[in-house]
Coordinates of C-alpha atoms in Angstrom, one line a residue:
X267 CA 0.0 0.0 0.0
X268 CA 0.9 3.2 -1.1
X269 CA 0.2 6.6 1.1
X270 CA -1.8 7.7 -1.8
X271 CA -5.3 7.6 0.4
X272 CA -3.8 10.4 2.4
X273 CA -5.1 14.2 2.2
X274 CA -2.0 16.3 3.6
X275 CA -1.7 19.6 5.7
X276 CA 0.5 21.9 6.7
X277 CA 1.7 25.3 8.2
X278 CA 3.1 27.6 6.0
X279 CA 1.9 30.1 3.0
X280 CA 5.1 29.1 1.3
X281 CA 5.9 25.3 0.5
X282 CA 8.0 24.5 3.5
X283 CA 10.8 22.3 2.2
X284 CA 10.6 19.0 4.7
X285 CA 7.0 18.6 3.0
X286 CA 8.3 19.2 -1.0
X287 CA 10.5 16.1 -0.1
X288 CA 8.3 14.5 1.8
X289 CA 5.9 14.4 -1.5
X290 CA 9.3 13.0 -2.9
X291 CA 9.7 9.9 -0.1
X292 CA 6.0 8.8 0.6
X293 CA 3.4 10.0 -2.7
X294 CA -0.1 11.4 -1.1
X295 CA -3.0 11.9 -2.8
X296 CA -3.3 15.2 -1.7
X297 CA -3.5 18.5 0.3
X298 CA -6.1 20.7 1.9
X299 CA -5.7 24.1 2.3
X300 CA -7.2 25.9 5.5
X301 CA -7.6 29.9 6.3
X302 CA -5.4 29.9 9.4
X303 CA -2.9 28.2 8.1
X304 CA -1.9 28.9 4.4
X305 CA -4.4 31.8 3.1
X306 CA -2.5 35.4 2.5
X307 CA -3.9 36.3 -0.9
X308 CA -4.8 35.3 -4.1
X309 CA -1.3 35.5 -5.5
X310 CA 0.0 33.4 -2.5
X311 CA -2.8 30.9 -2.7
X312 CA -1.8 30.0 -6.9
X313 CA 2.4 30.3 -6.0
X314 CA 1.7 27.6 -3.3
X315 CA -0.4 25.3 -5.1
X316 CA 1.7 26.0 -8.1
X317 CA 4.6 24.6 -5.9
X318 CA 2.9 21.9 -4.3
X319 CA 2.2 20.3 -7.9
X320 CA 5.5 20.6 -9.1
X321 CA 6.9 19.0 -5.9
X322 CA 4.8 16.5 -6.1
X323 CA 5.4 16.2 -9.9
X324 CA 4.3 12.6 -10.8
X325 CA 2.8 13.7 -14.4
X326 CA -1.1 13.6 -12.5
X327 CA -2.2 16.3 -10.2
X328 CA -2.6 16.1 -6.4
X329 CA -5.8 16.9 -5.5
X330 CA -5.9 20.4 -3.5
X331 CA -9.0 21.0 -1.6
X332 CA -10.0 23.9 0.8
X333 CA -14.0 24.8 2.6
X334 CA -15.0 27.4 0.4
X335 CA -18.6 27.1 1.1
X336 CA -19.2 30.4 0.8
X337 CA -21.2 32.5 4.1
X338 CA -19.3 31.3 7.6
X339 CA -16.7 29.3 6.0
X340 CA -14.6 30.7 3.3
X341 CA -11.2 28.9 3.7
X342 CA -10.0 31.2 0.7
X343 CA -9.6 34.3 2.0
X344 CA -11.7 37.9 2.1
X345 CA -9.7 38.2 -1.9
X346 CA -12.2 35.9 -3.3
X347 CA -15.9 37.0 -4.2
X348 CA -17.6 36.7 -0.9
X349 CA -20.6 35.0 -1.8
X350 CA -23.0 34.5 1.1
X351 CA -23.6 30.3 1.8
X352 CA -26.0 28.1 1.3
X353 CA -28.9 29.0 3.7
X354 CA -29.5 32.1 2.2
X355 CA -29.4 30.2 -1.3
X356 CA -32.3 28.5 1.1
X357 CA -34.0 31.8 1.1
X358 CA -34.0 32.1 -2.4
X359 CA -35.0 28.7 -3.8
X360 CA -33.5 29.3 -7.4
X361 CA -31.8 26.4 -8.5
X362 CA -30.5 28.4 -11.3
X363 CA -28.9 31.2 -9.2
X364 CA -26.8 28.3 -6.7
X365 CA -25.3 26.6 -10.0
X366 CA -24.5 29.8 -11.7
X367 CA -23.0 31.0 -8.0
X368 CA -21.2 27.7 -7.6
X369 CA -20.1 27.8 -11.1
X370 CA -18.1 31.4 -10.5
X371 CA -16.5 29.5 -6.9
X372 CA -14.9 27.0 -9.3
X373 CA -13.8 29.4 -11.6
X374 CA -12.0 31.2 -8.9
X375 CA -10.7 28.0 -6.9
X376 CA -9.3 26.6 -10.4
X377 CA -7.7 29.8 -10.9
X378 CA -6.1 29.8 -7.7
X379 CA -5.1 25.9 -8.3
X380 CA -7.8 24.6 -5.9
X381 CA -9.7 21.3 -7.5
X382 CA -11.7 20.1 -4.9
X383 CA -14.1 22.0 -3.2
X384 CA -15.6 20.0 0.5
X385 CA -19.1 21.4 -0.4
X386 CA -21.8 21.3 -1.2
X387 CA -23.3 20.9 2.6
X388 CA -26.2 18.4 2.6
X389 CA -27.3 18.3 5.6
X390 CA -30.6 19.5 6.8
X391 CA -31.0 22.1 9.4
X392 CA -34.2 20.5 11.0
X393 CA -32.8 21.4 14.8
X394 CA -31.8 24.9 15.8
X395 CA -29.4 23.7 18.6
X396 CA -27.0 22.2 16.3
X397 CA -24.3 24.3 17.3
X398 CA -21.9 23.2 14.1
X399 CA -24.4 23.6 11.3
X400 CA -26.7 26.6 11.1
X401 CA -26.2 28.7 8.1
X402 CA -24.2 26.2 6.2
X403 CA -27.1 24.1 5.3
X404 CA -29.6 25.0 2.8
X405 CA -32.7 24.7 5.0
X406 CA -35.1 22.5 7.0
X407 CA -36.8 21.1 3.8
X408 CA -35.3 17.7 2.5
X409 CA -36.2 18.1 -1.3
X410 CA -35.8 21.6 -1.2
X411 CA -32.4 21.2 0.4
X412 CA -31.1 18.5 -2.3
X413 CA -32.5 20.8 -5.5
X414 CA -29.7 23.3 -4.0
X415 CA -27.3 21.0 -3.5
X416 CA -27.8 18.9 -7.2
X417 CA -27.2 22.6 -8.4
X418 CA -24.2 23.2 -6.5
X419 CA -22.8 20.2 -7.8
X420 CA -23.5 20.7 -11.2
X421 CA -22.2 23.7 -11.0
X422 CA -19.0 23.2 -9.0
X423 CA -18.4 20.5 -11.6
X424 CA -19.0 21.9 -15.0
X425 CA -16.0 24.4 -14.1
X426 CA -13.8 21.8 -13.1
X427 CA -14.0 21.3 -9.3
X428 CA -14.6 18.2 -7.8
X429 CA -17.4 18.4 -5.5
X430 CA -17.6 16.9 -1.8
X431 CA -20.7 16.2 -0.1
X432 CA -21.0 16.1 3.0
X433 CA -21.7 14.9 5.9
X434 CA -22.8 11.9 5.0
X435 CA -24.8 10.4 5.6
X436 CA -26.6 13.4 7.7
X437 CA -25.8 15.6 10.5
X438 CA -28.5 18.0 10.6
X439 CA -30.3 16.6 13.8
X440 CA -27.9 16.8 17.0
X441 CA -27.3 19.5 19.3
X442 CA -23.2 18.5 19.8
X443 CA -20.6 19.2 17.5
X444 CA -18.2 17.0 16.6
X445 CA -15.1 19.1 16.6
X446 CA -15.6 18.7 20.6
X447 CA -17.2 15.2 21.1
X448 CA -19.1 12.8 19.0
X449 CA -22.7 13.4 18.4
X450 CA -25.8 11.5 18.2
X451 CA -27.9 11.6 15.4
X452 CA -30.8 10.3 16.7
X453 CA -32.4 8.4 13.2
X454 CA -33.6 5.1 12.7
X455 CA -32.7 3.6 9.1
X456 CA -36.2 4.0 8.1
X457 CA -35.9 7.7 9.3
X458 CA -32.8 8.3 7.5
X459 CA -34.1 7.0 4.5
X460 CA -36.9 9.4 4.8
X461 CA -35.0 12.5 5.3
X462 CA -31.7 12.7 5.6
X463 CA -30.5 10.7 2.9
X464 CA -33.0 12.6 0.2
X465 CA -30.4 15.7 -0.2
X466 CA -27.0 13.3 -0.6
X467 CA -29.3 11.1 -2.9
X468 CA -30.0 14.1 -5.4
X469 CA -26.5 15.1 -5.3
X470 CA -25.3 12.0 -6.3
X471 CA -27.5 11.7 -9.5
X472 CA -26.1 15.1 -10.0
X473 CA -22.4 13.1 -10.3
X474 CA -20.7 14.6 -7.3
X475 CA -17.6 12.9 -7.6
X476 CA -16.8 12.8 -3.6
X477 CA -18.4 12.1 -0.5
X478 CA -17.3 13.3 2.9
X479 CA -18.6 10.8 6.2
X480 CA -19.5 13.1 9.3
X481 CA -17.7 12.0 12.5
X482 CA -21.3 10.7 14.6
X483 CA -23.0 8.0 15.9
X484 CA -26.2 6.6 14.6
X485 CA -28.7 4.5 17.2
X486 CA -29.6 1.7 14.3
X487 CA -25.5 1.6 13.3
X488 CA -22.5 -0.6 15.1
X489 CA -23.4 0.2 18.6
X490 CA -22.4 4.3 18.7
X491 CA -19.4 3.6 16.6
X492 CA -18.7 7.0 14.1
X493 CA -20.1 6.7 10.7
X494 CA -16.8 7.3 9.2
X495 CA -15.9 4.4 11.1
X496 CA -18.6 2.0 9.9
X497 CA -18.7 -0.4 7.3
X498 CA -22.6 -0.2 7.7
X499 CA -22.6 3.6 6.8
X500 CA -19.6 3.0 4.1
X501 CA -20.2 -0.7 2.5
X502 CA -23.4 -1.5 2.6
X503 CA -25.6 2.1 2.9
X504 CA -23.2 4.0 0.6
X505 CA -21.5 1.9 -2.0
X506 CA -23.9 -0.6 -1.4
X507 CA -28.2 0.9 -1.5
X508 CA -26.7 4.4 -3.0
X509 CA -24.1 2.9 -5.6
X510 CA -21.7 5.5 -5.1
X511 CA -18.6 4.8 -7.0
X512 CA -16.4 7.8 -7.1
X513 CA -14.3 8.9 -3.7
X514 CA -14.6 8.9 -0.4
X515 CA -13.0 11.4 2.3
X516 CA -13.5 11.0 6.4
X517 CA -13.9 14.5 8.1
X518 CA -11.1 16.1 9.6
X519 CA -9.0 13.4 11.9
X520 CA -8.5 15.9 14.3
X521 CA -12.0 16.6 15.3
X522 CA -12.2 15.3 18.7
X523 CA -15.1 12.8 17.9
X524 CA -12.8 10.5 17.1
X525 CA -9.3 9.5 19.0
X526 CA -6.7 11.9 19.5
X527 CA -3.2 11.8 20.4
X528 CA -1.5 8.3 20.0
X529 CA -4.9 6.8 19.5
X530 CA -6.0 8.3 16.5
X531 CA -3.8 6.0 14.5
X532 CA -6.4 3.2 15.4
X533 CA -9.1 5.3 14.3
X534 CA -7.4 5.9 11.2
X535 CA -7.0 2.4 10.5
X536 CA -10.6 1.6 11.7
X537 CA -12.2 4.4 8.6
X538 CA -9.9 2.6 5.7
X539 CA -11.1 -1.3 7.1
X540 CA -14.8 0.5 7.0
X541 CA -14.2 1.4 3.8
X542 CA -13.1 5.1 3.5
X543 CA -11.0 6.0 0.6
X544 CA -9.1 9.2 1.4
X545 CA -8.3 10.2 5.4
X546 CA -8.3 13.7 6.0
X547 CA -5.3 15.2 8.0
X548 CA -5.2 18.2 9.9
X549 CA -1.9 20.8 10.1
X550 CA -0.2 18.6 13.0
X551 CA 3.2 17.4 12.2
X552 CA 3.7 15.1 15.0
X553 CA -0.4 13.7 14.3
X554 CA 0.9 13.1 10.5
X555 CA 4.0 11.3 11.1
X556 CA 2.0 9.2 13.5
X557 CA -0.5 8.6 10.7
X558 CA 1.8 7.5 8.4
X559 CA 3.9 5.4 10.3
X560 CA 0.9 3.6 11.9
X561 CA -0.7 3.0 8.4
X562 CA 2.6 1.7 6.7
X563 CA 2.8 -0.9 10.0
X564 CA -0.7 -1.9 9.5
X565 CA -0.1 -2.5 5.8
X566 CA 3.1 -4.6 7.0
X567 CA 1.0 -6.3 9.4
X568 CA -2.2 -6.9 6.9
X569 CA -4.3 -5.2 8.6
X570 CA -5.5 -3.2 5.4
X571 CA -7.1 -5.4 2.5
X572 CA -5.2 -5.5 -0.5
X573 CA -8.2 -5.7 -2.8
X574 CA -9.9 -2.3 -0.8
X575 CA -6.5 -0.6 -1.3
X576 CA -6.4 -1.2 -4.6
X577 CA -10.1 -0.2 -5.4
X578 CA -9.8 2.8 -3.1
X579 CA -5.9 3.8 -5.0
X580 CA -8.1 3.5 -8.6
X581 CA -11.2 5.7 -7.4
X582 CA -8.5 8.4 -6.7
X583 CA -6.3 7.9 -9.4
X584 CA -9.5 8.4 -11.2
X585 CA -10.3 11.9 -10.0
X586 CA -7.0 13.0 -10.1
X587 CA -6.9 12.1 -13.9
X588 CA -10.7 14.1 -14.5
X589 CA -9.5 17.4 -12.2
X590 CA -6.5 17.5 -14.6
X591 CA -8.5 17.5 -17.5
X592 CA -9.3 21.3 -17.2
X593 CA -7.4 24.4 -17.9
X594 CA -6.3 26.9 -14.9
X595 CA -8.4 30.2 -15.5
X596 CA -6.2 33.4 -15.3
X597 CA -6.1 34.8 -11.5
X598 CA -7.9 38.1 -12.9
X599 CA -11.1 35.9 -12.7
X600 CA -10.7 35.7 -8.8
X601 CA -12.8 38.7 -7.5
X602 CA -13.8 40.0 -11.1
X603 CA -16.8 42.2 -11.8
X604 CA -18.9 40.1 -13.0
X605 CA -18.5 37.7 -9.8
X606 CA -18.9 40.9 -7.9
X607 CA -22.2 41.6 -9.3
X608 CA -24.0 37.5 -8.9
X609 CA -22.6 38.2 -4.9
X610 CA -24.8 41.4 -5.0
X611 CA -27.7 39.6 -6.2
X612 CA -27.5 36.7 -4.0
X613 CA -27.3 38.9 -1.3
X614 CA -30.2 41.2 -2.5
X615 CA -32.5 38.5 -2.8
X616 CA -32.0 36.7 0.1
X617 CA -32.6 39.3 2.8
X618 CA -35.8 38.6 4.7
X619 CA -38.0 40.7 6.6
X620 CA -39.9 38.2 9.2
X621 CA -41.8 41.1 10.9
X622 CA -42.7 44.8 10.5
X623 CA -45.8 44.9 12.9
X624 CA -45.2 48.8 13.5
X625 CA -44.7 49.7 9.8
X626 CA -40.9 50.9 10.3
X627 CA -39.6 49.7 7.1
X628 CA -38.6 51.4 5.3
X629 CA -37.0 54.2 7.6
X630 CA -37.4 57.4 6.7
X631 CA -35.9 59.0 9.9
X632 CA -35.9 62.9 10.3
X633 CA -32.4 64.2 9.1
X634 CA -31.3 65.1 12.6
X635 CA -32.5 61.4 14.2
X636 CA -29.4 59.7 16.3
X637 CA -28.9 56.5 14.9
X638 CA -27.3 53.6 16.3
X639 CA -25.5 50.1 14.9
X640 CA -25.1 47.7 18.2
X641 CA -23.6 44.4 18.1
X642 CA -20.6 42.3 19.1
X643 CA -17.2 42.2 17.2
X644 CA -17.8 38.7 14.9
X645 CA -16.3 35.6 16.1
X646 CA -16.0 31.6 15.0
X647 CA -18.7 30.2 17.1
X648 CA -17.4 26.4 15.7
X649 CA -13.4 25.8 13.6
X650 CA -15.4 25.0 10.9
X651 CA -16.2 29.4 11.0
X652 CA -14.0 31.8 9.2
X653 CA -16.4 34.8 10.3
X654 CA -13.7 36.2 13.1
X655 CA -12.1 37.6 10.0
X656 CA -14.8 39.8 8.7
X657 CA -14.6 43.4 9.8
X658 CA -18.2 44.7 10.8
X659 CA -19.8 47.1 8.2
X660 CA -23.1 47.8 9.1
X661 CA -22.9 51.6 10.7
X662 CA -20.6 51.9 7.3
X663 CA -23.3 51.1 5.2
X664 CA -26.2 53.4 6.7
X665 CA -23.8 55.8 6.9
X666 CA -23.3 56.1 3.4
X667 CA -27.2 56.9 3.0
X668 CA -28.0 58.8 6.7
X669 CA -26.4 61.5 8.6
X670 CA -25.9 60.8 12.4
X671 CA -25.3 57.1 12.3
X672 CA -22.8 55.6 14.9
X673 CA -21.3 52.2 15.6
X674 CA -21.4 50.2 19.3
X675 CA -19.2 47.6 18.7
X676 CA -18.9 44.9 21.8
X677 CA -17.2 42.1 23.0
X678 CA -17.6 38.8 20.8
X679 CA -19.1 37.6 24.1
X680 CA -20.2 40.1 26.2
X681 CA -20.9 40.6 29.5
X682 CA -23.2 41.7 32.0
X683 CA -21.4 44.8 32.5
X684 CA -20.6 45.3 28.4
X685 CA -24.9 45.3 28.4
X686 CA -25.6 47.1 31.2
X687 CA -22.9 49.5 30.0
X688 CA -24.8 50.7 26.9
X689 CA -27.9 52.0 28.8
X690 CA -26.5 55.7 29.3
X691 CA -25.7 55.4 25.6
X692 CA -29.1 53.8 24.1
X693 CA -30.9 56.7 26.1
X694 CA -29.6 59.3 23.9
X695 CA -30.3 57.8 20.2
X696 CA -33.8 57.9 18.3
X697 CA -33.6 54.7 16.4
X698 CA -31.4 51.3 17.4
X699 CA -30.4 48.8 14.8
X700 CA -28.9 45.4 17.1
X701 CA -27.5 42.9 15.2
X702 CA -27.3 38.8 17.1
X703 CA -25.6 36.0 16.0
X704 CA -27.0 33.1 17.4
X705 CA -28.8 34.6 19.9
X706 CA -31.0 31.2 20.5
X707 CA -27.9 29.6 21.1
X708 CA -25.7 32.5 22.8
X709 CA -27.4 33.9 26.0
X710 CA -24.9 37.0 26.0
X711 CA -26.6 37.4 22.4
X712 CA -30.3 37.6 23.8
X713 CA -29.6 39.9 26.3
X714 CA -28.0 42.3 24.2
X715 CA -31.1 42.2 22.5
X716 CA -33.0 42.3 25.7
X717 CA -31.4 45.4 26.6
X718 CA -31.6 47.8 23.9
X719 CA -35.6 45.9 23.1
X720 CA -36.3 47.4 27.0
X721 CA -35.2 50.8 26.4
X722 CA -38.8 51.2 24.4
X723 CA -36.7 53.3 21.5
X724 CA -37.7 52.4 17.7
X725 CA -35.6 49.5 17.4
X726 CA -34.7 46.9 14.3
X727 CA -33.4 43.4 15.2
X728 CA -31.4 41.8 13.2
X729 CA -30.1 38.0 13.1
X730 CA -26.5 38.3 11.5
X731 CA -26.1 34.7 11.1
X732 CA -29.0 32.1 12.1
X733 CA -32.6 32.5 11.5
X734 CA -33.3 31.5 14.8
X735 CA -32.6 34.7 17.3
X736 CA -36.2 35.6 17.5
X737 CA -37.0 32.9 19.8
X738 CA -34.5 34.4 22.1
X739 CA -36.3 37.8 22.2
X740 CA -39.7 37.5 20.7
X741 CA -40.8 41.2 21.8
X742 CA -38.8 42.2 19.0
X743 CA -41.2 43.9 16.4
X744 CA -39.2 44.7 13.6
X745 CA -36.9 41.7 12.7
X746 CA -34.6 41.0 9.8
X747 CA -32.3 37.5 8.4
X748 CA -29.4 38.4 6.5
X749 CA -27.5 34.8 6.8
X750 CA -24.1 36.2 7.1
X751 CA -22.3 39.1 7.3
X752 CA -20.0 39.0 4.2
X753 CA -20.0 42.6 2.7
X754 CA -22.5 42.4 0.4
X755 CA -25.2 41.1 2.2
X756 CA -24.8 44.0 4.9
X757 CA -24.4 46.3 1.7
X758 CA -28.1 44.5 0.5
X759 CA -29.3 45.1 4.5
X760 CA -28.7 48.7 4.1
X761 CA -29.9 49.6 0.9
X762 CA -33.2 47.5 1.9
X763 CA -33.4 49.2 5.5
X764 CA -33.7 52.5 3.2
X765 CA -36.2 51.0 0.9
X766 CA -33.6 51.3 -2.1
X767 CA -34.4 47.4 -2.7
X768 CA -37.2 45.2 -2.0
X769 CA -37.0 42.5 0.9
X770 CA -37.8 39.1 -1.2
X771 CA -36.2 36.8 0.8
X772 CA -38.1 33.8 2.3
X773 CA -37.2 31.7 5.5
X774 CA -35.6 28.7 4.4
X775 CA -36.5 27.5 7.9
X776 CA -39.4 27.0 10.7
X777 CA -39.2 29.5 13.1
X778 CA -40.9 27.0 15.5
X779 CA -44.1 28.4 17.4
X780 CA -43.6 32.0 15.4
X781 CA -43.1 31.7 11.8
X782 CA -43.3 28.4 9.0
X783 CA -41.2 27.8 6.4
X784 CA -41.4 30.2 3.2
X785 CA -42.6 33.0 5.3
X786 CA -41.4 36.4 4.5
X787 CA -42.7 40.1 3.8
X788 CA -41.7 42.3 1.0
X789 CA -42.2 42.2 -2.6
X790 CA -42.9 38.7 -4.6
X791 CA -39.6 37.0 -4.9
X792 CA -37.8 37.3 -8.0
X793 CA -38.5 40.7 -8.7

């Protein structure tokens, strides 16, 4: 056996030289690319992969893969088009709009040398408290969810980038995440069948080429063992009911549902007996010299069928042969115009306006009204969350269109004394506009929104990231979803605040007890 069912990472913007000849000594399959670790700028991003193929420079390409979901997670960089994710896609509904959006992120990761993209997300976000999920899934609605997700693929694909979907074979329904401890799905077979699976089954008629197992447990599967560990979930669900032929990929190793330390080795060896192809390695040289020197032994010892190596080493040699089949875009594609412009309309028409009952919107405050922005500096509220390097620009935005229009930025988490702080401030200002992330999920969140809701001043809440923050404060009379906070969705928040576009947006979600699925005020979608 080969190390070729390894994906590779490392520290460094620049090729550090131990790895070039490590490509040289043990062969991988390939690399991943992560934010923290080896993002500067687009220029950076194509020298390094540039240098990572000609290091490894065995006449097929390595597969390089990064997150670039789009919304929370862009593992790219703010120098790519900052396209909002998938559940405002989810508040959309246009099939057309997600392939033509996934169609520019291929462009841009092929440009940069990226050729595997680990999205599009299939799982369904049918229970708020899944701290790990939120706004990278699509929605609540199975069929709606895998329409969005066929589209994705197709689009991700037709440009040349290998989609992954993931995580299979559902992770929607638990309230743990798995980067801190191993969830529980809690889904029969039947159940699955039903929901779950119905997404991952319409991306796979759409030919996604890879498939990425969640690290969780299932109550019907091997007796709480991880689904990336089971030949259940692998075998006979995946390869065998769904006759998925192209590659599989585990979830990061380093996720602390599995093994860590020492341990993970048996892990590791435990997803390639189940069945996975590829084993995804995290930016931990110590971890990955243990990886490969447990694997090689457990080859020695045969504890890794010949016949599954082989089958697993042709699945990848396939993909690597069909991601070298297209040509590298020039970088001048990367952040283009015409990219520019689909963010602007994917962020236009997904914010949604869940409830005017006092007929604010749109404001038309006297030219001398005190205006205020409140919310907390944005943070990663899970790893798999590249929102702590987004710089707020709300107040910027209504600035541009309103005199008198400041910004009370707080702590990521704030505290008791951060809230009670803003009172003398709040009691001075005619109109508040108080952003949450999370707030069902984030206490602090809540009460910030508590705060400035008791003050009795006009006041706008707005849920920054999920749709759920109105259960948190449910006075709240005037409430907005933007699904992110990239730049142009606060740009398409403004300009709608101010009337200057129409709210068409649609929950992609239940707001359970307040809201269903598909509500929204405004204008008719589309327009």
């Amino acid at each position: 056996m080969t190390l070729g069912r390894l994906m590779v990472a490392f520290d460094g913007t620049e090729l550090p030289p131990e790895v070039a000849e490590a490509f040289v000594e043990r062969p991988v399959a390939g690399v991943t690319l992560f934010a923290h670790h080896n993002v500067d700028t687009p220029a950076q991003v194509r020298e390094l992969t540039a240098a990572l193929q000609a290091a490894a420079g065995n006449g097929r390409p390595l597969l390089i893969a990064a997150d670039q979901e789009g919304g929370q997670l862009n593992a790219l960089g703010g120098g790519t088009t900052q396209f909002a994710g998938a559940m405002a896609l989810g508040a959309i509904g246009d099939e057309g709009l997600a392939e033509r959006v996934a169609g520019a992120t291929a462009r841009e990761l092929r440009a940069l040398g990226v050729n595997v993209n680990y999205a599009p997300v299939c799982d369904v976000a049918n229970n708020p408290a899944n701290p790990a999920l939120g706004i990278r899934s699509f929605g609540d609605d199975p069929e709606a969810v895998g329409r969005l997700a066929a589209a994705t693929v197709r689009g991700l694909q037709g440009d040349g980038v290998a989609a992954t979907v993931k995580h299979f074979p559902g992770a929607g329904d638990t309230a743990a995440d798995p980067h801190h401890e191993l969830p529980l799905v809690p889904r029969t077979n039947a159940e699955l069948a039903e929901r779950e699976l119905v997404p991952f089954r319409a991306a796979l008629d759409a030919g996604a080429r890879m498939v990425m197992t969640g690290h969780f447990a299932l109550p019907d599967q091997d007796d709480g063992l991880p689904t990336s560990l089971s030949a259940a979930v692998l075998r006979d669900l995946l390869r065998g009911q769904l006759q998925f032929d192209g590659v599989t990929v585990t979830d990061a190793l380093d996720m602390r549902a599995l093994a860590q330390g020492s341990a993970q080795i048996v892990d590791a060896i435990a997803a390639l007996r189940a069945g996975e192809d590829l084993l995804l390695g995290a930016a931990d040289e110590a971890a990955l010299q243990r990886l490969v020197e447990g694997i090689v032994q457990a080859q020695r010892r045969g504890l890794i069928d010949a016949d599954d190596d082989a089958a697993a080493i042709r699945r990848v040699s396939e993909l690597r042969r069909w991601v070298g089949g297209f040509d590298q875009p020039p970088l001048e594609v990367v952040g283009c115009g015409e990219h520019q412009a689909l963010a602007d309309e994917l962020a236009r028409r997904s914010i949604t306006l869940v409830r005017d009952d006092e007929r604010m919107l749109p404001l038309k405050p006297a030219a001398e009204a005190r205006i205020a922005v409140v919310h907390s500096t944005p943070a990663d509220l899970t790893p798999a969350d590249t929102s702590s390097t987004v710089t707020p620009t709300l107040a910027a935005a209504l600035r541009r269109r309103l005199p008198g229009v400041e910004e009370i930025l707080l702590p990521a988490a704030p505290d008791s004394a951060d809230i009670a702080a803003l009172r003398p401030r709040l009691a001075t200002l005619d109109l508040i506009v108080v952003g949450t992330f999370s707030a069902h999920l984030q206490p602090a969140q809540a009460a910030l929104a508590e705060q400035v809701l008791a003050t009795g001043k006009p006041t706008i809440t707005v849920a920054l990231r999920t749709p759920w923050d109105l259960l948190a404060y449910p006075s709240a009379r005037t409430h907005v979803c933007t699904y992110g906070i990239l730049p142009p969705t606060i740009e398409a928040l403004a300009a709608a605040l101010l009337g200057e576009s129409p709210f068409v947006g649609r929950l992609p979600v239940e707001i359970a007890g307040l809201y269903p699925r598909g509500h929204g005020l405004g204008a008719t979608p589309g327009r």
